[in-house]
Amino acid sequence: MVSPESVMSPPSEGLLSADLDGLGVVLLPEGGRLRVWSGGADAVDLVIFDDSDLDWITAAEPLTPVGGGVWETTTPLLRPGVRYAVRVDGPPGPGNTFNRGTLLIEPYTRGLVRTGYDGWRSVVVEGSFDWGGVGKPGVPLDRTVIYEGHLKGLSKRHPDVPGALRGTYAGLAHPAMVEHFLDLGVTSIQLLPVHAFTTEPRLLQHGLTNYWGYNSLNFFSPHAPYATEEARRQGPEAVLREFKGMVRLLHEAGLEVILDVVYNHTSEEGIGGPRSSLRGIDNRAYYRQQDDGAYIDVTGCGNSLNTSTDAAARLVLDSLRYWANEVQIDGFRFDLATTLGRDAAHTFTPDHPLLRTILDDPALQGVKKIAEPWDVGMGGWQTGNFGPGWSEWNDRYRDRVRNFWLSDVDYARRASTSPVGIGGFATRLAGSANTFSDDRGPLASVNFITAHDGFTLRDLVSYDVKHNLDNGEHNRDGADTNRSFNHGAEGPTDDEAILATRRRAMRNLMGTLLLSAGVPMITAGDEFARTQRGNNNAYCHDSVLTWLSWQHAPWQRELYAHVRHLLRLRRENPALRPSRFARLGEHTPSASVMEWYDEHGETMSLDRWTDASHRTLQYVAASTPEFEDFNRILLIVHGTERDAAVTLPEVDGVSRYAELWSSADEAPSERVTHWRPGDVVPMTATSMRLFRAE
């Protein structure tokens, strides 16, 4: 016997079920159609507000259940610019928090306006935009150089950006900013969260703000405060238009736009926090919970989106589709991506339906997909465990490189010997094959030394410990293990010997990053040694502490010249950016065949890899051409604070070495010096030298 319920609801097709198509507002000739999913609701209402008084309800209409947990209405009241909300009623019970008196953000809204301290109204946005024939740059992954920055902080203090545009979407696309990105040589601007977000009440109580934006209100609306004053005055339609204009201008310059997206949790926090949207629509389905309704928090933010339910997973998928197609975004960095891959038992699986669908969805083909491969739950650290098609932030790379150039050197000063040899560092330099499988290759690794979270490059070489007192948490917040080294003085100093060593350490760190196999990510401001005065968790400071300064001392301009020079060398030498791992005895297109030599020019012995007293290495990488001409480089890495003499190796087919870069130089040299195999090259303490093998 077939139940009436099964007749009404077709069999579920998972998160791609047709039942979940067309959620949100769709504009039709006869008005707007609103579809809202709530599997546990007894009633759903559409509420319309006056255009100027957002507390004045002018109309309310009930939605009708149409199967699959979806409620729907079509009404002429829904037209572009209309402010609206939804109300949802449902049964009491563990995990349910229905309240028909609460006015809720519609999850698929393209625009938001604020009312009062903590109230929000959804806005119907039409969204048309003339892209002028400008398409996505489509930068190949092997040529991608990511530049991670904060939308406001990037341009807020730039003297060549007009005052009205500083810190805005339009400001980011101003010619002065575009010129900087192109001159530096980065390809892809990765923005900290730009989905609509809000500040947690506890920060407001301390007079602080959520600057970074990892506290999403809604997954479809751009953050209005980042728009110009004129766009904000005109409303959400103009805000979205400014955002799209930013994307178009950056695309015209050949620059990609990657968004840092926060789908793992929302600003509704833990139980007792705000009930602004999903909690009031269907708390039980949208958030991970115990049977008694207690939240399972694997994000450290109070709640975790339950992507084991089709509706929550589809919400994420539809948001990605919208930004990738309607807004022409080139890629996404998924904050705490492990949370998104947890199943109904809250266990991570790389074959999770959402993760798999993100890779396979035709609407997301060609879009860069970057996972932050961890969260704070059980089994949360998953670096290397996402499937083919994903790139991942490589924290193992970060830690090993910091250790080699900083904490190992600090240890050696104290103990007269380094704690480890060079083998682990070499593995990271060559693409982290011990972390990423052959079928994924080195481009699965997004290499980074610093990120928004943690010390800046300058602070990494200037502070042994964090200095976060201004965050209002008695210095308890932020990482305690930073693998940093102040080189003899904590923070600012006038000691020129310490300052010179710090500058060389920064060049070594940046040189390693930009000469390693994998996809490099530079944190905005590191190219000219920005400081946050030792604060390694500046998420709550919207001030000159976190905004980039564009006034630089001569030594900062010299560091910038090094980074610019290194990025040019990376572009010109495909051996530095292989797409695949080489296999012994096989010809692998777009791989780099690697050979390793010690300071005497001899093939590295097994003992030398692990011998802590031998931290000098010669690395030869030869490309296997597929799309570019043959290329071969030699990189010398010297990881002790003693000068050394290095004999250049005899390599088949190499008659000379053209020196391209040295981290020992205060400013990069444009003069190319030639050396021959067997020549002895002097190496300054803790330094690197790059050659093209000819």
mmCIF file of N, CA and C in Angstrom, residues 472-561:
data_model
loop_
_atom_site.group_PDB
_atom_site.id
_atom_site.type_symbol
_atom_site.label_atom_id
_atom_site.label_comp_id
_atom_site.label_asym_id
_atom_site.label_seq_id
_atom_site.Cartn_x
_atom_site.Cartn_y
_atom_site.Cartn_z
ATOM 1 N N GLY A 472 41.660 41.864 24.115
ATOM 2 C CA GLY A 472 40.711 41.806 25.221
ATOM 3 C C GLY A 472 40.535 40.433 25.840
ATOM 4 N N GLU A 473 41.461 39.495 25.566
ATOM 5 C CA GLU A 473 41.343 38.145 26.120
ATOM 6 C C GLU A 473 42.573 37.762 26.949
ATOM 7 N N HIS A 474 43.274 38.786 27.487
ATOM 8 C CA HIS A 474 44.410 38.572 28.383
ATOM 9 C C HIS A 474 45.500 37.719 27.727
ATOM 10 N N ASN A 475 45.674 37.895 26.419
ATOM 11 C CA ASN A 475 46.713 37.193 25.641
ATOM 12 C C ASN A 475 46.499 35.685 25.569
ATOM 13 N N ARG A 476 45.258 35.246 25.833
ATOM 14 C CA ARG A 476 44.982 33.799 25.771
ATOM 15 C C ARG A 476 44.663 33.344 24.349
ATOM 16 N N ASP A 477 44.196 34.248 23.501
ATOM 17 C CA ASP A 477 43.796 33.865 22.148
ATOM 18 C C ASP A 477 45.012 33.815 21.226
ATOM 19 N N GLY A 478 44.838 33.194 20.076
ATOM 20 C CA GLY A 478 45.927 33.091 19.110
ATOM 21 C C GLY A 478 46.840 31.924 19.423
ATOM 22 N N ALA A 479 47.537 31.461 18.417
ATOM 23 C CA ALA A 479 48.405 30.284 18.560
ATOM 24 C C ALA A 479 49.585 30.594 19.468
ATOM 25 N N ASP A 480 49.942 29.625 20.294
ATOM 26 C CA ASP A 480 51.128 29.744 21.142
ATOM 27 C C ASP A 480 52.373 29.197 20.456
ATOM 28 N N THR A 481 52.195 28.242 19.547
ATOM 29 C CA THR A 481 53.322 27.658 18.822
ATOM 30 C C THR A 481 53.373 28.285 17.442
ATOM 31 N N ASN A 482 54.345 29.183 17.251
ATOM 32 C CA ASN A 482 54.420 29.931 16.002
ATOM 33 C C ASN A 482 55.647 29.591 15.162
ATOM 34 N N ARG A 483 56.601 28.847 15.736
ATOM 35 C CA ARG A 483 57.845 28.529 15.033
ATOM 36 C C ARG A 483 58.512 29.797 14.516
ATOM 37 N N SER A 484 58.452 30.829 15.325
ATOM 38 C CA SER A 484 59.040 32.118 14.977
ATOM 39 C C SER A 484 60.386 32.271 15.689
ATOM 40 N N PHE A 485 61.125 33.334 15.335
ATOM 41 C CA PHE A 485 62.427 33.580 15.959
ATOM 42 C C PHE A 485 62.720 35.067 15.847
ATOM 43 N N ASN A 486 62.955 35.716 16.986
ATOM 44 C CA ASN A 486 63.171 37.163 16.974
ATOM 45 C C ASN A 486 64.609 37.559 16.668
ATOM 46 N N HIS A 487 65.512 36.613 16.575
ATOM 47 C CA HIS A 487 66.912 36.815 16.191
ATOM 48 C C HIS A 487 67.713 37.634 17.197
ATOM 49 N N GLY A 488 67.224 37.700 18.436
ATOM 50 C CA GLY A 488 68.034 38.316 19.481
ATOM 51 C C GLY A 488 67.401 39.470 20.206
ATOM 52 N N ALA A 489 66.253 39.937 19.758
ATOM 53 C CA ALA A 489 65.534 41.023 20.442
ATOM 54 C C ALA A 489 64.053 40.856 20.157
ATOM 55 N N GLU A 490 63.233 41.073 21.157
ATOM 56 C CA GLU A 490 61.793 40.914 20.979
ATOM 57 C C GLU A 490 61.195 42.205 20.428
ATOM 58 N N GLY A 491 60.731 42.149 19.190
ATOM 59 C CA GLY A 491 60.090 43.292 18.573
ATOM 60 C C GLY A 491 61.072 44.302 18.019
ATOM 61 N N PRO A 492 60.687 45.583 18.032
ATOM 62 C CA PRO A 492 61.527 46.621 17.429
ATOM 63 C C PRO A 492 62.905 46.691 18.085
ATOM 64 N N THR A 493 63.905 46.978 17.284
ATOM 65 C CA THR A 493 65.275 47.113 17.785
ATOM 66 C C THR A 493 66.049 48.026 16.856
ATOM 67 N N ASP A 494 67.117 48.630 17.387
ATOM 68 C CA ASP A 494 68.022 49.448 16.577
ATOM 69 C C ASP A 494 69.304 48.699 16.250
ATOM 70 N N ASP A 495 69.419 47.462 16.675
ATOM 71 C CA ASP A 495 70.624 46.667 16.438
ATOM 72 C C ASP A 495 70.689 46.286 14.957
ATOM 73 N N GLU A 496 71.625 46.871 14.229
ATOM 74 C CA GLU A 496 71.686 46.668 12.782
ATOM 75 C C GLU A 496 72.022 45.228 12.430
ATOM 76 N N ALA A 497 72.809 44.538 13.255
ATOM 77 C CA ALA A 497 73.133 43.143 12.959
ATOM 78 C C ALA A 497 71.877 42.279 13.035
ATOM 79 N N ILE A 498 71.043 42.518 14.043
ATOM 80 C CA ILE A 498 69.793 41.767 14.162
ATOM 81 C C ILE A 498 68.865 42.102 12.999
ATOM 82 N N LEU A 499 68.768 43.379 12.665
ATOM 83 C CA LEU A 499 67.884 43.782 11.574
ATOM 84 C C LEU A 499 68.326 43.171 10.245
ATOM 85 N N ALA A 500 69.632 43.134 10.006
ATOM 86 C CA ALA A 500 70.132 42.548 8.758
ATOM 87 C C ALA A 500 69.826 41.055 8.693
ATOM 88 N N THR A 501 69.960 40.369 9.830
ATOM 89 C CA THR A 501 69.661 38.936 9.854
ATOM 90 C C THR A 501 68.171 38.697 9.653
ATOM 91 N N ARG A 502 67.346 39.553 10.234
ATOM 92 C CA ARG A 502 65.899 39.433 10.021
ATOM 93 C C ARG A 502 65.551 39.630 8.539
ATOM 94 N N ARG A 503 66.178 40.627 7.910
ATOM 95 C CA ARG A 503 65.870 40.865 6.499
ATOM 96 C C ARG A 503 66.253 39.653 5.649
ATOM 97 N N ARG A 504 67.407 39.064 5.947
ATOM 98 C CA ARG A 504 67.817 37.883 5.183
ATOM 99 C C ARG A 504 66.878 36.711 5.446
ATOM 100 N N ALA A 505 66.411 36.579 6.682
ATOM 101 C CA ALA A 505 65.457 35.505 7.001
ATOM 102 C C ALA A 505 64.166 35.684 6.212
ATOM 103 N N MET A 506 63.704 36.919 6.080
ATOM 104 C CA MET A 506 62.492 37.155 5.287
ATOM 105 C C MET A 506 62.724 36.804 3.821
ATOM 106 N N ARG A 507 63.907 37.131 3.305
ATOM 107 C CA ARG A 507 64.197 36.785 1.911
ATOM 108 C C ARG A 507 64.273 35.271 1.730
ATOM 109 N N ASN A 508 64.828 34.574 2.719
ATOM 110 C CA ASN A 508 64.879 33.114 2.639
ATOM 111 C C ASN A 508 63.485 32.502 2.659
ATOM 112 N N LEU A 509 62.632 33.005 3.529
ATOM 113 C CA LEU A 509 61.270 32.474 3.620
ATOM 114 C C LEU A 509 60.490 32.744 2.331
ATOM 115 N N MET A 510 60.573 33.979 1.845
ATOM 116 C CA MET A 510 59.853 34.311 0.619
ATOM 117 C C MET A 510 60.459 33.587 -0.581
ATOM 118 N N GLY A 511 61.771 33.457 -0.608
ATOM 119 C CA GLY A 511 62.411 32.723 -1.691
ATOM 120 C C GLY A 511 61.999 31.267 -1.711
ATOM 121 N N THR A 512 61.946 30.643 -0.553
ATOM 122 C CA THR A 512 61.498 29.255 -0.484
ATOM 123 C C THR A 512 60.086 29.113 -1.007
ATOM 124 N N LEU A 513 59.204 30.014 -0.579
ATOM 125 C CA LEU A 513 57.808 29.959 -0.999
ATOM 126 C C LEU A 513 57.684 30.047 -2.517
ATOM 127 N N LEU A 514 58.392 30.976 -3.123
ATOM 128 C CA LEU A 514 58.186 31.256 -4.540
ATOM 129 C C LEU A 514 59.018 30.369 -5.453
ATOM 130 N N LEU A 515 59.923 29.569 -4.880
ATOM 131 C CA LEU A 515 60.715 28.638 -5.678
ATOM 132 C C LEU A 515 60.334 27.185 -5.417
ATOM 133 N N SER A 516 59.291 26.960 -4.624
ATOM 134 C CA SER A 516 58.835 25.605 -4.312
ATOM 135 C C SER A 516 57.827 25.127 -5.338
ATOM 136 N N ALA A 517 57.779 23.813 -5.560
ATOM 137 C CA ALA A 517 56.719 23.211 -6.359
ATOM 138 C C ALA A 517 55.407 23.305 -5.585
ATOM 139 N N GLY A 518 54.341 23.622 -6.288
ATOM 140 C CA GLY A 518 53.043 23.821 -5.652
ATOM 141 C C GLY A 518 52.494 25.179 -6.041
ATOM 142 N N VAL A 519 51.385 25.570 -5.431
ATOM 143 C CA VAL A 519 50.752 26.868 -5.706
ATOM 144 C C VAL A 519 51.098 27.807 -4.553
ATOM 145 N N PRO A 520 51.859 28.879 -4.813
ATOM 146 C CA PRO A 520 52.240 29.766 -3.706
ATOM 147 C C PRO A 520 51.131 30.744 -3.344
ATOM 148 N N MET A 521 51.025 31.047 -2.051
ATOM 149 C CA MET A 521 50.108 32.066 -1.563
ATOM 150 C C MET A 521 50.883 33.081 -0.735
ATOM 151 N N ILE A 522 50.828 34.329 -1.163
ATOM 152 C CA ILE A 522 51.461 35.437 -0.451
ATOM 153 C C ILE A 522 50.392 36.156 0.363
ATOM 154 N N THR A 523 50.699 36.482 1.606
ATOM 155 C CA THR A 523 49.782 37.286 2.408
ATOM 156 C C THR A 523 50.023 38.761 2.118
ATOM 157 N N ALA A 524 48.959 39.490 1.837
ATOM 158 C CA ALA A 524 49.074 40.896 1.455
ATOM 159 C C ALA A 524 49.893 41.672 2.482
ATOM 160 N N GLY A 525 50.854 42.420 1.986
ATOM 161 C CA GLY A 525 51.719 43.228 2.832
ATOM 162 C C GLY A 525 53.038 42.574 3.145
ATOM 163 N N ASP A 526 53.122 41.258 3.027
ATOM 164 C CA ASP A 526 54.392 40.590 3.284
ATOM 165 C C ASP A 526 55.445 40.973 2.252
ATOM 166 N N GLU A 527 55.000 41.392 1.063
ATOM 167 C CA GLU A 527 55.967 41.774 0.032
ATOM 168 C C GLU A 527 56.747 43.016 0.418
ATOM 169 N N PHE A 528 56.219 43.791 1.365
ATOM 170 C CA PHE A 528 56.993 44.920 1.884
ATOM 171 C C PHE A 528 57.013 44.918 3.415
ATOM 172 N N ALA A 529 56.940 43.721 3.997
ATOM 173 C CA ALA A 529 57.214 43.524 5.431
ATOM 174 C C ALA A 529 56.292 44.321 6.340
ATOM 175 N N ARG A 530 54.999 44.089 6.174
ATOM 176 C CA ARG A 530 54.011 44.706 7.062
ATOM 177 C C ARG A 530 54.111 44.108 8.461
ATOM 178 N N THR A 531 53.868 44.914 9.477
ATOM 179 C CA THR A 531 53.856 44.420 10.855
ATOM 180 C C THR A 531 52.501 44.637 11.505
ATOM 181 N N GLN A 532 52.134 43.734 12.423
ATOM 182 C CA GLN A 532 50.969 43.915 13.302
ATOM 183 C C GLN A 532 51.430 43.999 14.750
ATOM 184 N N ARG A 533 52.689 44.387 14.941
ATOM 185 C CA ARG A 533 53.284 44.590 16.267
ATOM 186 C C ARG A 533 53.177 43.347 17.141
ATOM 187 N N GLY A 534 53.335 42.189 16.524
ATOM 188 C CA GLY A 534 53.364 40.942 17.281
ATOM 189 C C GLY A 534 52.009 40.352 17.577
ATOM 190 N N ASN A 535 50.935 40.937 17.067
ATOM 191 C CA ASN A 535 49.596 40.369 17.256
ATOM 192 C C ASN A 535 49.392 39.277 16.212
ATOM 193 N N ASN A 536 49.202 38.040 16.674
ATOM 194 C CA ASN A 536 49.045 36.929 15.721
ATOM 195 C C ASN A 536 47.589 36.487 15.577
ATOM 196 N N ASN A 537 46.653 37.333 16.025
ATOM 197 C CA ASN A 537 45.229 37.008 15.893
ATOM 198 C C ASN A 537 44.437 38.313 15.814
ATOM 199 N N ALA A 538 44.751 39.123 14.805
ATOM 200 C CA ALA A 538 44.216 40.486 14.734
ATOM 201 C C ALA A 538 42.840 40.534 14.078
ATOM 202 N N TYR A 539 42.035 39.508 14.298
ATOM 203 C CA TYR A 539 40.715 39.398 13.675
ATOM 204 C C TYR A 539 39.748 40.483 14.118
ATOM 205 N N CYS A 540 40.027 41.115 15.255
ATOM 206 C CA CYS A 540 39.065 42.043 15.850
ATOM 207 C C CYS A 540 39.525 43.496 15.776
ATOM 208 N N HIS A 541 40.486 43.782 14.904
ATOM 209 C CA HIS A 541 41.006 45.149 14.792
ATOM 210 C C HIS A 541 40.801 45.688 13.387
ATOM 211 N N ASP A 542 39.883 46.617 13.275
ATOM 212 C CA ASP A 542 39.623 47.323 12.023
ATOM 213 C C ASP A 542 40.273 48.689 12.165
ATOM 214 N N SER A 543 41.601 48.741 11.920
ATOM 215 C CA SER A 543 42.368 49.943 12.244
ATOM 216 C C SER A 543 43.679 49.930 11.475
ATOM 217 N N VAL A 544 44.504 50.933 11.734
ATOM 218 C CA VAL A 544 45.811 50.996 11.067
ATOM 219 C C VAL A 544 46.687 49.799 11.424
ATOM 220 N N LEU A 545 46.348 49.088 12.497
ATOM 221 C CA LEU A 545 47.094 47.873 12.821
ATOM 222 C C LEU A 545 46.987 46.849 11.705
ATOM 223 N N THR A 546 45.823 46.787 11.073
ATOM 224 C CA THR A 546 45.565 45.741 10.081
ATOM 225 C C THR A 546 45.470 46.267 8.648
ATOM 226 N N TRP A 547 45.236 47.568 8.465
ATOM 227 C CA TRP A 547 45.199 48.119 7.115
ATOM 228 C C TRP A 547 46.631 48.231 6.581
ATOM 229 N N LEU A 548 46.811 47.923 5.315
ATOM 230 C CA LEU A 548 48.145 48.010 4.727
ATOM 231 C C LEU A 548 48.613 49.459 4.650
ATOM 232 N N SER A 549 49.865 49.672 5.059
ATOM 233 C CA SER A 549 50.508 50.967 4.859
ATOM 234 C C SER A 549 51.217 50.946 3.510
ATOM 235 N N TRP A 550 51.125 52.047 2.795
ATOM 236 C CA TRP A 550 51.767 52.154 1.477
ATOM 237 C C TRP A 550 52.947 53.115 1.504
ATOM 238 N N GLN A 551 53.379 53.486 2.710
ATOM 239 C CA GLN A 551 54.584 54.300 2.881
ATOM 240 C C GLN A 551 55.690 53.381 3.384
ATOM 241 N N HIS A 552 56.764 53.238 2.598
ATOM 242 C CA HIS A 552 57.747 52.201 2.890
ATOM 243 C C HIS A 552 59.163 52.760 2.956
ATOM 244 N N ALA A 553 59.920 52.236 3.895
ATOM 245 C CA ALA A 553 61.330 52.576 4.023
ATOM 246 C C ALA A 553 62.119 51.932 2.879
ATOM 247 N N PRO A 554 63.333 52.415 2.619
ATOM 248 C CA PRO A 554 64.129 51.828 1.523
ATOM 249 C C PRO A 554 64.286 50.317 1.624
ATOM 250 N N TRP A 555 64.502 49.783 2.847
ATOM 251 C CA TRP A 555 64.700 48.337 2.961
ATOM 252 C C TRP A 555 63.416 47.570 2.635
ATOM 253 N N GLN A 556 62.268 48.190 2.878
ATOM 254 C CA GLN A 556 61.006 47.541 2.507
ATOM 255 C C GLN A 556 60.833 47.509 0.997
ATOM 256 N N ARG A 557 61.247 48.581 0.324
ATOM 257 C CA ARG A 557 61.184 48.590 -1.137
ATOM 258 C C ARG A 557 62.147 47.561 -1.733
ATOM 259 N N GLU A 558 63.259 47.321 -1.055
ATOM 260 C CA GLU A 558 64.193 46.293 -1.526
ATOM 261 C C GLU A 558 63.589 44.894 -1.390
ATOM 262 N N LEU A 559 62.869 44.649 -0.283
ATOM 263 C CA LEU A 559 62.202 43.353 -0.143
ATOM 264 C C LEU A 559 61.153 43.191 -1.236
ATOM 265 N N TYR A 560 60.395 44.251 -1.494
ATOM 266 C CA TYR A 560 59.407 44.203 -2.577
ATOM 267 C C TYR A 560 60.082 43.844 -3.902
ATOM 268 N N ALA A 561 61.232 44.442 -4.161
ATOM 269 C CA ALA A 561 61.954 44.149 -5.401
ATOM 270 C C ALA A 561 62.356 42.680 -5.462
#
